[in-house]
Amino acid sequence: MEKPLDMFDRDFEWSELVRFASYAGPEATLGVVSGRRRQGKTFLLDGLCRATGGFFFSATQATEAESLRQFGAAMARFAGQPVPYRFTHWDEAVDTLMALPAPGKGPLTVVLDEFPFLAKASPELPSLLQRALGPQGRRTGGPVRLLLCGSALAFMGGLLSGNAPLRGRASLELVVPTLDYRLAARFWGITDPRLALLVNAVVGGTPAYAREFTLGDAPAGSADFGPWVLRNVLNPGRPLFREARFLLAEEPDLRDTALYHGVLSAIASGNHTRGGIAGYLGRKATDLAHALTVLENTGMVVRDPDAFHGKRSAYRIAEPILTFYHAVMRPEWSDLERPGQAEQVWQRSQATFRSKVVGPHFEQVCRTWTRWFAAPGTLGGRRTRVESGTVPDSANRTRHELDVVVFGRDEHDREVLSAVGEAKWNEPMGLGHLQRLQRIRDLLRARDGLHAENTRLLCFSGAGFTDELRHEADRRSMVELVDLERLYHGD
């Protein structure tokens, strides 16, 4: 089955779905597809159903009776029946579904999109599907390839975990991710790396934001970035204006939305530890355990371990539009809702935008490049993990923060510290930055059990490098300079 011509990337996801749908075995099989909203899951699955002649049903927020009526009408249309099926319970509906004839001689693809809506109104539905998929299930049609899809990540993950009825039943568990920063630039059609990173810092790699939410309006150039933000993100008449609020409202596990917005605001303001978040909110750190866990489970927050201190970790927001909203928009919300005020808000928010939005995002992009795009020769060998970390400097009574820490394995299969790096978005890097990295490397080399003999030094900059630093990097093979062009096109 050829991937639809209008489908951007998603080669891996499409190949896995085709492999699942075309399995020739006689038994019914189950697949679970999840991912954040607006990543193109429905587009993928609808394309699969069109290619295989399958049955696609998209649920809505409705009562059980209404959902059954909608399901019966959709199934009758698919089966060519003039009268809708009348189901009084999901038991009947599932039995009828599993008996649908397959097109031709192959298996039948069935997609239940927005499955959490169905399960919320009918909690017994996963158990009924478990029975239908098991040996005791009644199937008179062709073998069914059942795909359950949803955007509530915590719920979808729970379908197959612990003692859940469907645990152990799935032959496919596919998570559709956001586009990485390189793919996002291609999707937006932006060739200028600096502009691409600025746009990515605001809207990330969510495909819908480039089309439906902005009607294909991409910045025409660097000078158009600010006007583009005003047209599409700070404009009360555009959907991106309230998108961050809706992302939280759409998650069923986020009940105390004020608390979750507060946690996200604390992180966006630069408070990345549990204690820092608690201090920002005037709460005890122990009071935030549940809220942070829920935000992690929904994929809105990521907890990054410290590279050198296993018990320390830092929280960051995973979705750029949430960071932009909480750092720039939420503190100015009353002014932004009034027509004609957006440009003034944007002008006075420039320092915040650079330090709280673009700077941290640039650091994360640098870690992503190091983990997935940097050549082994750049890092001195095979990498195994890339993190950030802190290094105490007792002699100078300070603590150094490292934006990029790379671990790998040498020819003796020992874990080694391959590289350490610093990232500066709006500041040209010079010899002072290199000397700081050298000092940190010396401190790490003095540690027992840490193999840092061949640690390389990585300098990332969005504003370029001084001639002195370039000369030093040319002279020494252990120093790598990574600019925006290399981040987007090099290794």
Coordinates of C-alpha atoms in Angstrom, one line a residue:
M1 CA 0.0 0.0 0.0
E2 CA 1.5 3.3 -1.1
K3 CA 1.6 6.1 1.4
P4 CA -0.8 8.9 0.4
L5 CA 1.0 11.6 -1.7
D6 CA -0.2 14.4 0.6
M7 CA 1.2 12.8 3.8
F8 CA 4.4 14.5 5.0
D9 CA 7.0 12.2 6.4
R10 CA 5.5 9.5 8.8
D11 CA 7.2 6.8 6.8
F12 CA 7.8 4.7 9.9
E13 CA 4.3 5.1 11.2
W14 CA 2.7 4.3 7.9
S15 CA 4.9 1.2 7.4
E16 CA 3.9 -0.1 10.8
L17 CA 0.2 0.5 10.2
V18 CA 0.4 -1.3 6.8
R19 CA 2.3 -4.2 8.3
F20 CA -0.4 -4.5 11.0
A21 CA -3.4 -4.2 8.7
S22 CA -2.0 -6.6 6.1
Y23 CA -1.2 -9.4 8.5
A24 CA -2.6 -12.5 6.9
G25 CA -3.3 -14.6 10.1
P26 CA -6.9 -15.8 10.7
E27 CA -7.2 -14.4 14.2
A28 CA -8.4 -10.9 15.2
T29 CA -5.6 -8.5 16.3
L30 CA -5.5 -5.3 18.3
G31 CA -3.4 -2.1 17.8
V32 CA -3.2 1.0 19.9
V33 CA -2.3 4.4 18.4
S34 CA -1.7 7.4 20.6
G35 CA 0.0 10.8 20.6
R36 CA -0.6 14.4 21.4
R37 CA -3.5 16.1 19.7
R38 CA -3.1 17.6 16.3
Q39 CA -0.1 15.4 15.2
G40 CA -2.0 13.8 12.3
K41 CA -3.1 10.5 13.9
T42 CA -6.6 10.7 12.4
F43 CA -5.1 11.6 9.0
L44 CA -2.9 8.5 9.1
L45 CA -5.6 6.1 10.1
D46 CA -8.2 7.5 7.7
G47 CA -5.6 7.1 4.9
L48 CA -5.1 3.5 6.1
C49 CA -8.9 2.8 6.0
R50 CA -9.2 4.3 2.5
A51 CA -6.3 2.2 1.3
T52 CA -7.6 -1.1 2.8
G53 CA -11.4 -0.5 2.4
G54 CA -11.7 -0.5 6.2
F55 CA -14.2 0.9 8.7
F56 CA -13.4 4.2 10.4
F57 CA -15.5 5.5 13.3
S58 CA -14.6 8.8 15.1
A59 CA -16.3 9.0 18.5
T60 CA -17.6 12.2 20.1
Q61 CA -18.2 13.2 23.6
A62 CA -21.6 11.7 24.1
T63 CA -23.7 9.4 26.4
E64 CA -23.6 5.7 25.8
A65 CA -27.0 5.6 24.1
E66 CA -26.0 8.4 21.7
S67 CA -22.6 6.8 21.0
L68 CA -24.4 3.5 20.1
R69 CA -26.7 5.3 17.8
Q70 CA -23.8 7.0 16.0
F71 CA -21.9 3.8 15.8
G72 CA -24.8 1.8 14.5
A73 CA -25.5 4.4 11.8
A74 CA -21.8 4.5 10.7
M75 CA -21.6 0.7 10.6
A76 CA -24.8 0.4 8.5
R77 CA -23.4 2.9 6.0
F78 CA -20.2 0.9 5.8
A79 CA -22.0 -2.4 5.3
G80 CA -24.4 -0.9 2.8
Q81 CA -27.5 -1.4 5.0
P82 CA -30.4 0.9 4.3
V83 CA -31.4 1.0 8.0
P84 CA -29.1 1.9 10.9
Y85 CA -28.2 -0.8 13.4
R86 CA -30.1 -0.4 16.7
F87 CA -27.9 -1.4 19.6
T88 CA -29.0 -1.2 23.2
H89 CA -25.6 -2.2 24.6
W90 CA -22.0 -2.4 23.4
D91 CA -22.1 -6.2 23.8
E92 CA -24.3 -6.3 20.6
A93 CA -22.3 -3.7 18.8
V94 CA -19.0 -5.4 19.4
D95 CA -20.4 -8.8 18.2
T96 CA -21.8 -7.2 15.1
L97 CA -18.5 -5.3 14.4
M98 CA -16.5 -8.5 14.6
A99 CA -18.8 -10.2 12.1
L100 CA -18.5 -7.5 9.5
P101 CA -17.4 -9.0 6.1
A102 CA -13.9 -8.0 5.0
P103 CA -13.5 -6.3 1.5
G104 CA -12.2 -9.0 -0.8
K105 CA -10.4 -11.9 0.8
G106 CA -8.1 -10.0 3.2
P107 CA -8.6 -8.8 6.8
L108 CA -10.8 -5.9 7.7
T109 CA -9.2 -2.8 9.1
V110 CA -11.4 -1.2 11.9
V111 CA -10.5 2.1 13.5
L112 CA -12.2 3.5 16.6
D113 CA -10.9 7.0 16.8
E114 CA -11.2 9.1 20.0
F115 CA -11.6 5.8 21.9
P116 CA -11.3 7.5 25.3
F117 CA -14.7 9.2 24.6
L118 CA -16.4 5.8 24.2
A119 CA -14.7 4.2 27.2
K120 CA -15.5 7.1 29.4
A121 CA -19.3 6.7 28.7
S122 CA -19.0 2.9 28.7
P123 CA -16.2 1.7 31.1
E124 CA -16.9 -1.9 30.3
L125 CA -16.0 -1.5 26.6
P126 CA -12.3 -2.6 27.0
S127 CA -13.4 -5.8 28.6
L128 CA -15.9 -6.5 25.9
L129 CA -13.2 -6.0 23.3
Q130 CA -10.9 -8.3 25.2
R131 CA -13.5 -11.1 25.0
A132 CA -14.1 -10.4 21.3
L133 CA -10.4 -10.6 20.6
G134 CA -9.9 -13.8 22.5
P135 CA -10.6 -17.4 21.5
Q136 CA -14.2 -17.2 22.8
G137 CA -15.0 -14.2 20.5
R138 CA -17.6 -14.9 17.8
R139 CA -16.3 -13.9 14.3
T140 CA -18.2 -14.9 11.2
G141 CA -16.7 -12.3 8.9
G142 CA -13.0 -11.9 7.9
P143 CA -10.3 -11.4 10.6
V144 CA -10.5 -7.9 12.1
R145 CA -7.5 -5.6 12.5
L146 CA -8.8 -3.4 15.3
L147 CA -7.1 -0.1 15.9
L148 CA -7.9 2.0 19.0
C149 CA -6.8 5.7 18.8
G150 CA -6.8 8.5 21.3
S151 CA -4.9 11.6 22.4
A152 CA -5.3 11.2 26.1
L153 CA -1.9 9.8 26.7
A154 CA -2.3 8.6 30.2
F155 CA -5.6 6.8 29.3
M156 CA -4.2 5.2 26.2
G157 CA -1.1 4.0 28.0
G158 CA -3.3 2.6 30.7
L159 CA -5.2 0.4 28.2
L160 CA -2.3 -2.0 28.0
S161 CA -0.7 -1.7 31.5
G162 CA -1.0 -3.4 34.8
N163 CA -4.2 -5.4 35.2
A164 CA -6.1 -3.7 32.4
P165 CA -8.4 -6.0 30.4
L166 CA -6.4 -5.4 27.1
R167 CA -3.0 -6.0 28.6
G168 CA -1.1 -8.5 26.5
R169 CA -3.6 -8.3 23.6
A170 CA -2.0 -5.6 21.4
S171 CA 0.2 -6.5 18.4
L172 CA 0.9 -2.8 17.7
E173 CA 1.5 0.0 20.2
L174 CA 2.3 3.1 18.1
V175 CA 2.9 6.6 19.4
V176 CA 2.8 9.4 16.8
P177 CA 5.3 12.0 17.8
T178 CA 5.6 15.7 17.0
L179 CA 7.9 16.5 14.1
D180 CA 11.5 17.2 15.2
Y181 CA 12.9 20.6 14.6
R182 CA 14.5 19.7 11.3
L183 CA 11.3 18.1 9.9
A184 CA 9.3 21.0 11.3
A185 CA 11.4 23.5 9.2
R186 CA 10.7 21.4 6.1
F187 CA 7.0 21.2 6.8
W188 CA 6.8 24.9 7.3
G189 CA 8.9 25.5 4.2
I190 CA 11.4 27.7 6.1
T191 CA 15.0 27.5 4.8
D192 CA 16.5 30.2 7.1
P193 CA 17.8 28.2 10.2
R194 CA 17.5 31.2 12.6
L195 CA 13.9 31.9 11.5
A196 CA 13.1 28.2 11.6
L197 CA 14.3 27.9 15.2
L198 CA 12.3 31.0 16.3
V199 CA 9.1 29.6 14.8
N200 CA 9.9 26.2 16.4
A201 CA 10.4 27.8 19.8
V202 CA 6.8 29.2 19.6
V203 CA 4.8 26.4 18.0
G204 CA 7.1 23.3 18.0
G205 CA 6.5 20.5 15.5
T206 CA 2.8 20.1 15.6
P207 CA 1.6 19.8 12.0
A208 CA -1.8 21.3 12.5
Y209 CA -0.3 24.6 13.6
A210 CA 1.3 25.1 10.2
R211 CA -1.9 24.5 8.2
E212 CA -5.3 24.5 9.9
F213 CA -4.4 26.9 12.7
T214 CA -2.6 29.5 10.6
L215 CA -4.1 28.8 7.1
G216 CA -0.6 28.1 5.8
D217 CA 0.7 31.5 6.9
A218 CA 4.5 31.1 7.5
P219 CA 6.8 34.1 8.1
A220 CA 8.1 35.5 4.8
G221 CA 11.5 36.2 6.3
S222 CA 13.3 37.2 9.5
A223 CA 11.7 40.7 9.4
D224 CA 8.3 39.1 9.3
F225 CA 8.7 36.9 12.4
G226 CA 7.3 39.5 14.8
P227 CA 4.4 40.4 12.6
W228 CA 3.7 36.7 12.1
V229 CA 3.5 36.2 15.9
L230 CA 1.1 39.1 16.1
R231 CA -1.0 37.8 13.2
N232 CA -1.3 34.2 14.4
V233 CA -0.4 33.7 18.1
L234 CA -1.2 37.0 19.9
N235 CA -4.3 37.5 17.8
P236 CA -7.6 36.8 19.8
G237 CA -9.3 35.9 16.5
R238 CA -6.9 33.0 15.7
P239 CA -7.1 29.5 17.3
L240 CA -3.4 29.5 18.5
F241 CA -4.3 32.4 20.9
R242 CA -6.2 30.0 23.2
E243 CA -4.6 26.7 22.2
A244 CA -2.5 26.4 25.4
R245 CA -5.6 26.7 27.5
F246 CA -7.5 24.1 25.4
L247 CA -4.6 21.6 25.6
L248 CA -5.1 21.4 29.3
A249 CA -8.9 21.4 29.2
E250 CA -8.9 18.5 26.7
E251 CA -7.0 16.2 29.1
P252 CA -9.4 14.2 31.2
D253 CA -6.9 13.6 34.1
L254 CA -6.3 17.3 34.6
R255 CA -9.1 18.3 36.9
D256 CA -7.6 21.2 39.0
T257 CA -6.6 23.2 35.9
A258 CA -5.6 26.2 38.0
L259 CA -2.9 24.2 39.8
Y260 CA -1.6 22.7 36.6
H261 CA -1.4 26.1 34.9
G262 CA 0.5 27.3 38.0
V263 CA 3.0 24.5 37.7
L264 CA 3.6 25.2 34.0
S265 CA 4.0 28.9 34.7
A266 CA 6.5 28.2 37.4
I267 CA 8.6 26.0 35.0
A268 CA 8.3 28.6 32.2
S269 CA 9.5 31.3 34.6
G270 CA 12.8 29.3 35.1
N271 CA 11.9 27.1 38.2
H272 CA 12.9 23.7 37.1
T273 CA 13.2 21.8 40.4
R274 CA 10.3 20.6 42.5
G275 CA 11.4 22.9 45.3
G276 CA 11.6 25.9 43.0
I277 CA 8.2 25.2 41.6
A278 CA 6.8 24.8 45.1
G279 CA 8.3 28.1 46.2
Y280 CA 6.9 29.9 43.1
L281 CA 3.4 28.6 44.0
G282 CA 3.7 29.1 47.8
R283 CA 3.2 25.3 48.3
K284 CA 5.0 22.5 50.0
A285 CA 7.1 20.4 47.6
T286 CA 5.3 17.3 48.7
D287 CA 2.0 18.8 47.6
L288 CA 3.1 18.9 44.0
A289 CA 4.0 15.2 43.6
H290 CA 0.7 14.2 42.1
A291 CA 0.4 17.3 39.8
L292 CA 3.9 16.7 38.4
T293 CA 3.2 13.0 37.8
V294 CA 0.0 13.7 36.0
L295 CA 1.7 16.4 33.8
E296 CA 4.4 13.9 33.0
N297 CA 1.9 11.1 32.1
T298 CA 0.1 13.4 29.8
G299 CA 3.3 14.3 28.0
M300 CA 3.2 18.0 28.8
V301 CA 6.2 18.0 31.2
V302 CA 9.4 16.0 31.0
R303 CA 11.7 15.3 33.9
D304 CA 15.3 15.3 32.9
P305 CA 17.8 13.7 35.2
D306 CA 21.0 15.5 36.1
A307 CA 23.9 13.8 34.3
F308 CA 26.1 13.7 37.4
H309 CA 23.6 13.5 40.2
G310 CA 21.2 10.6 39.9
K311 CA 18.8 11.9 42.6
R312 CA 18.5 15.4 41.0
S313 CA 16.2 16.2 38.1
A314 CA 14.9 19.2 36.3
Y315 CA 11.4 19.7 34.8
R316 CA 10.8 21.2 31.5
I317 CA 7.7 21.8 29.4
A318 CA 7.6 19.5 26.4
E319 CA 5.2 21.5 24.2
P320 CA 6.6 24.9 23.0
I321 CA 3.2 26.6 22.7
L322 CA 2.7 26.0 26.4
T323 CA 6.0 27.6 27.3
F324 CA 5.2 30.6 25.1
Y325 CA 1.8 31.0 26.6
H326 CA 2.9 30.8 30.2
A327 CA 6.1 32.9 29.8
V328 CA 4.7 35.6 27.4
M329 CA 0.9 35.5 27.2
R330 CA -0.5 34.5 30.5
P331 CA 1.1 37.4 32.5
E332 CA -0.4 39.8 29.9
W333 CA -3.7 38.1 29.3
S334 CA -6.0 41.0 30.2
D335 CA -4.2 43.3 27.8
L336 CA -3.9 40.7 25.0
E337 CA -7.7 40.2 25.0
R338 CA -8.2 43.9 24.2
P339 CA -7.9 44.8 20.5
G340 CA -4.9 46.8 19.5
Q341 CA -2.7 45.9 22.6
A342 CA -0.8 42.9 21.2
E343 CA 2.0 44.9 19.6
Q344 CA 2.8 46.7 22.8
V345 CA 2.8 43.4 24.7
W346 CA 5.1 41.8 22.2
Q347 CA 7.5 44.7 22.3
R348 CA 7.8 44.7 26.1
S349 CA 8.1 40.9 26.2
Q350 CA 11.2 40.6 24.1
A351 CA 13.6 40.1 26.9
T352 CA 11.3 37.4 28.4
F353 CA 10.9 35.8 25.0
R354 CA 14.7 35.5 24.5
S355 CA 15.5 34.3 28.0
K356 CA 12.5 32.1 29.0
V357 CA 11.4 30.8 25.6
V358 CA 14.1 30.8 22.9
G359 CA 17.1 30.3 25.1
P360 CA 15.9 27.1 26.8
H361 CA 14.4 25.8 23.6
F362 CA 17.8 26.4 21.8
E363 CA 19.5 24.3 24.6
Q364 CA 17.0 21.5 24.0
V365 CA 17.5 21.6 20.3
C366 CA 21.3 21.4 20.8
R367 CA 20.8 18.3 23.0
T368 CA 18.5 16.8 20.3
W369 CA 21.2 17.5 17.6
T370 CA 23.9 15.9 19.7
R371 CA 21.8 12.8 20.4
W372 CA 20.4 12.1 17.0
F373 CA 22.2 14.1 14.3
A374 CA 25.8 14.6 15.3
A375 CA 28.3 12.2 13.6
P376 CA 30.2 9.8 15.7
G377 CA 33.4 11.5 14.6
T378 CA 32.1 14.8 16.0
L379 CA 31.7 13.2 19.5
G380 CA 34.7 10.9 19.4
G381 CA 32.7 7.7 19.2
R382 CA 29.3 6.2 19.8
R383 CA 27.0 8.1 22.2
T384 CA 24.7 6.3 24.6
R385 CA 22.9 9.3 26.3
V386 CA 22.8 13.0 26.2
E387 CA 21.7 15.1 29.2
S388 CA 22.3 18.3 31.0
G389 CA 24.1 18.5 34.3
T390 CA 25.6 20.5 37.2
V391 CA 29.2 20.4 38.4
P392 CA 30.3 21.9 41.7
D393 CA 33.5 24.0 41.9
S394 CA 34.5 24.1 45.5
A395 CA 37.7 26.0 44.8
N396 CA 35.7 28.9 43.4
R397 CA 32.6 28.3 45.6
T398 CA 30.3 28.0 42.7
R399 CA 28.4 25.5 40.6
H400 CA 28.7 25.2 36.8
E401 CA 25.7 24.3 34.6
L402 CA 26.3 22.3 31.5
D403 CA 23.7 22.4 28.7
V404 CA 25.0 19.3 26.9
V405 CA 26.6 16.3 28.5
V406 CA 27.4 13.3 26.3
F407 CA 28.2 9.8 27.5
G408 CA 29.4 7.0 25.3
R409 CA 31.3 3.7 25.3
D410 CA 34.9 3.1 24.4
E411 CA 36.6 0.1 22.8
H412 CA 36.8 -1.5 26.2
D413 CA 33.0 -1.1 26.6
R414 CA 33.5 1.4 29.5
E415 CA 31.2 4.3 29.9
V416 CA 33.1 7.5 29.1
L417 CA 32.3 11.2 29.1
S418 CA 32.5 11.8 25.4
A419 CA 31.8 15.6 25.4
V420 CA 30.5 18.5 27.3
G421 CA 28.9 21.6 25.8
E422 CA 27.5 25.1 26.3
A423 CA 24.7 26.7 24.3
K424 CA 24.2 30.5 23.8
W425 CA 21.3 31.7 21.7
N426 CA 21.8 35.4 21.5
E427 CA 25.5 35.8 22.5
P428 CA 28.5 35.3 20.3
M429 CA 30.8 32.7 21.9
G430 CA 34.5 33.5 22.5
L431 CA 37.6 32.2 24.2
G432 CA 36.0 32.9 27.6
H433 CA 33.3 30.3 27.0
L434 CA 35.9 27.8 25.9
Q435 CA 38.0 28.4 29.0
R436 CA 34.9 27.8 31.2
L437 CA 34.4 24.4 29.5
Q438 CA 38.0 23.5 30.0
R439 CA 37.7 24.3 33.7
I440 CA 34.7 22.1 34.0
R441 CA 36.4 19.3 32.1
D442 CA 39.3 19.5 34.5
L443 CA 37.0 19.2 37.4
L444 CA 35.3 16.2 35.9
R445 CA 38.7 14.6 35.1
A446 CA 39.5 14.8 38.8
R447 CA 36.5 12.6 39.7
D448 CA 37.1 9.0 40.6
G449 CA 35.4 6.5 38.3
L450 CA 34.6 9.1 35.6
H451 CA 36.5 8.5 32.3
A452 CA 37.0 12.0 30.9
E453 CA 40.5 11.7 29.4
N454 CA 39.2 12.3 25.8
T455 CA 36.2 14.5 26.5
R456 CA 35.5 17.0 23.7
L457 CA 34.3 20.5 24.1
L458 CA 31.1 21.6 22.2
C459 CA 30.3 25.3 21.6
F460 CA 26.7 25.9 20.3
S461 CA 25.8 29.4 19.3
G462 CA 22.9 31.1 17.6
A463 CA 24.8 34.3 17.2
G464 CA 28.2 33.1 15.9
F465 CA 31.7 32.8 17.2
T466 CA 34.6 35.2 17.6
D467 CA 37.6 34.9 15.2
E468 CA 39.8 33.9 18.2
L469 CA 37.5 31.0 19.0
R470 CA 37.3 29.9 15.4
H471 CA 41.1 29.9 15.2
E472 CA 41.4 27.9 18.4
A473 CA 38.9 25.4 17.2
D474 CA 40.7 25.0 13.9
R475 CA 44.0 24.4 15.8
R476 CA 42.5 21.8 18.2
S477 CA 40.6 18.6 17.2
M478 CA 38.9 18.3 20.6
V479 CA 36.9 21.5 20.1
E480 CA 33.7 21.6 18.0
L481 CA 31.8 24.7 16.9
V482 CA 28.1 24.2 16.1
D483 CA 26.2 27.1 14.5
L484 CA 22.6 27.2 13.3
E485 CA 23.5 26.0 9.8
R486 CA 25.2 22.9 11.3
L487 CA 22.3 22.3 13.6
Y488 CA 19.8 22.2 10.8
H489 CA 21.9 20.7 7.9
G490 CA 25.2 19.3 9.3
D491 CA 26.5 16.6 11.6

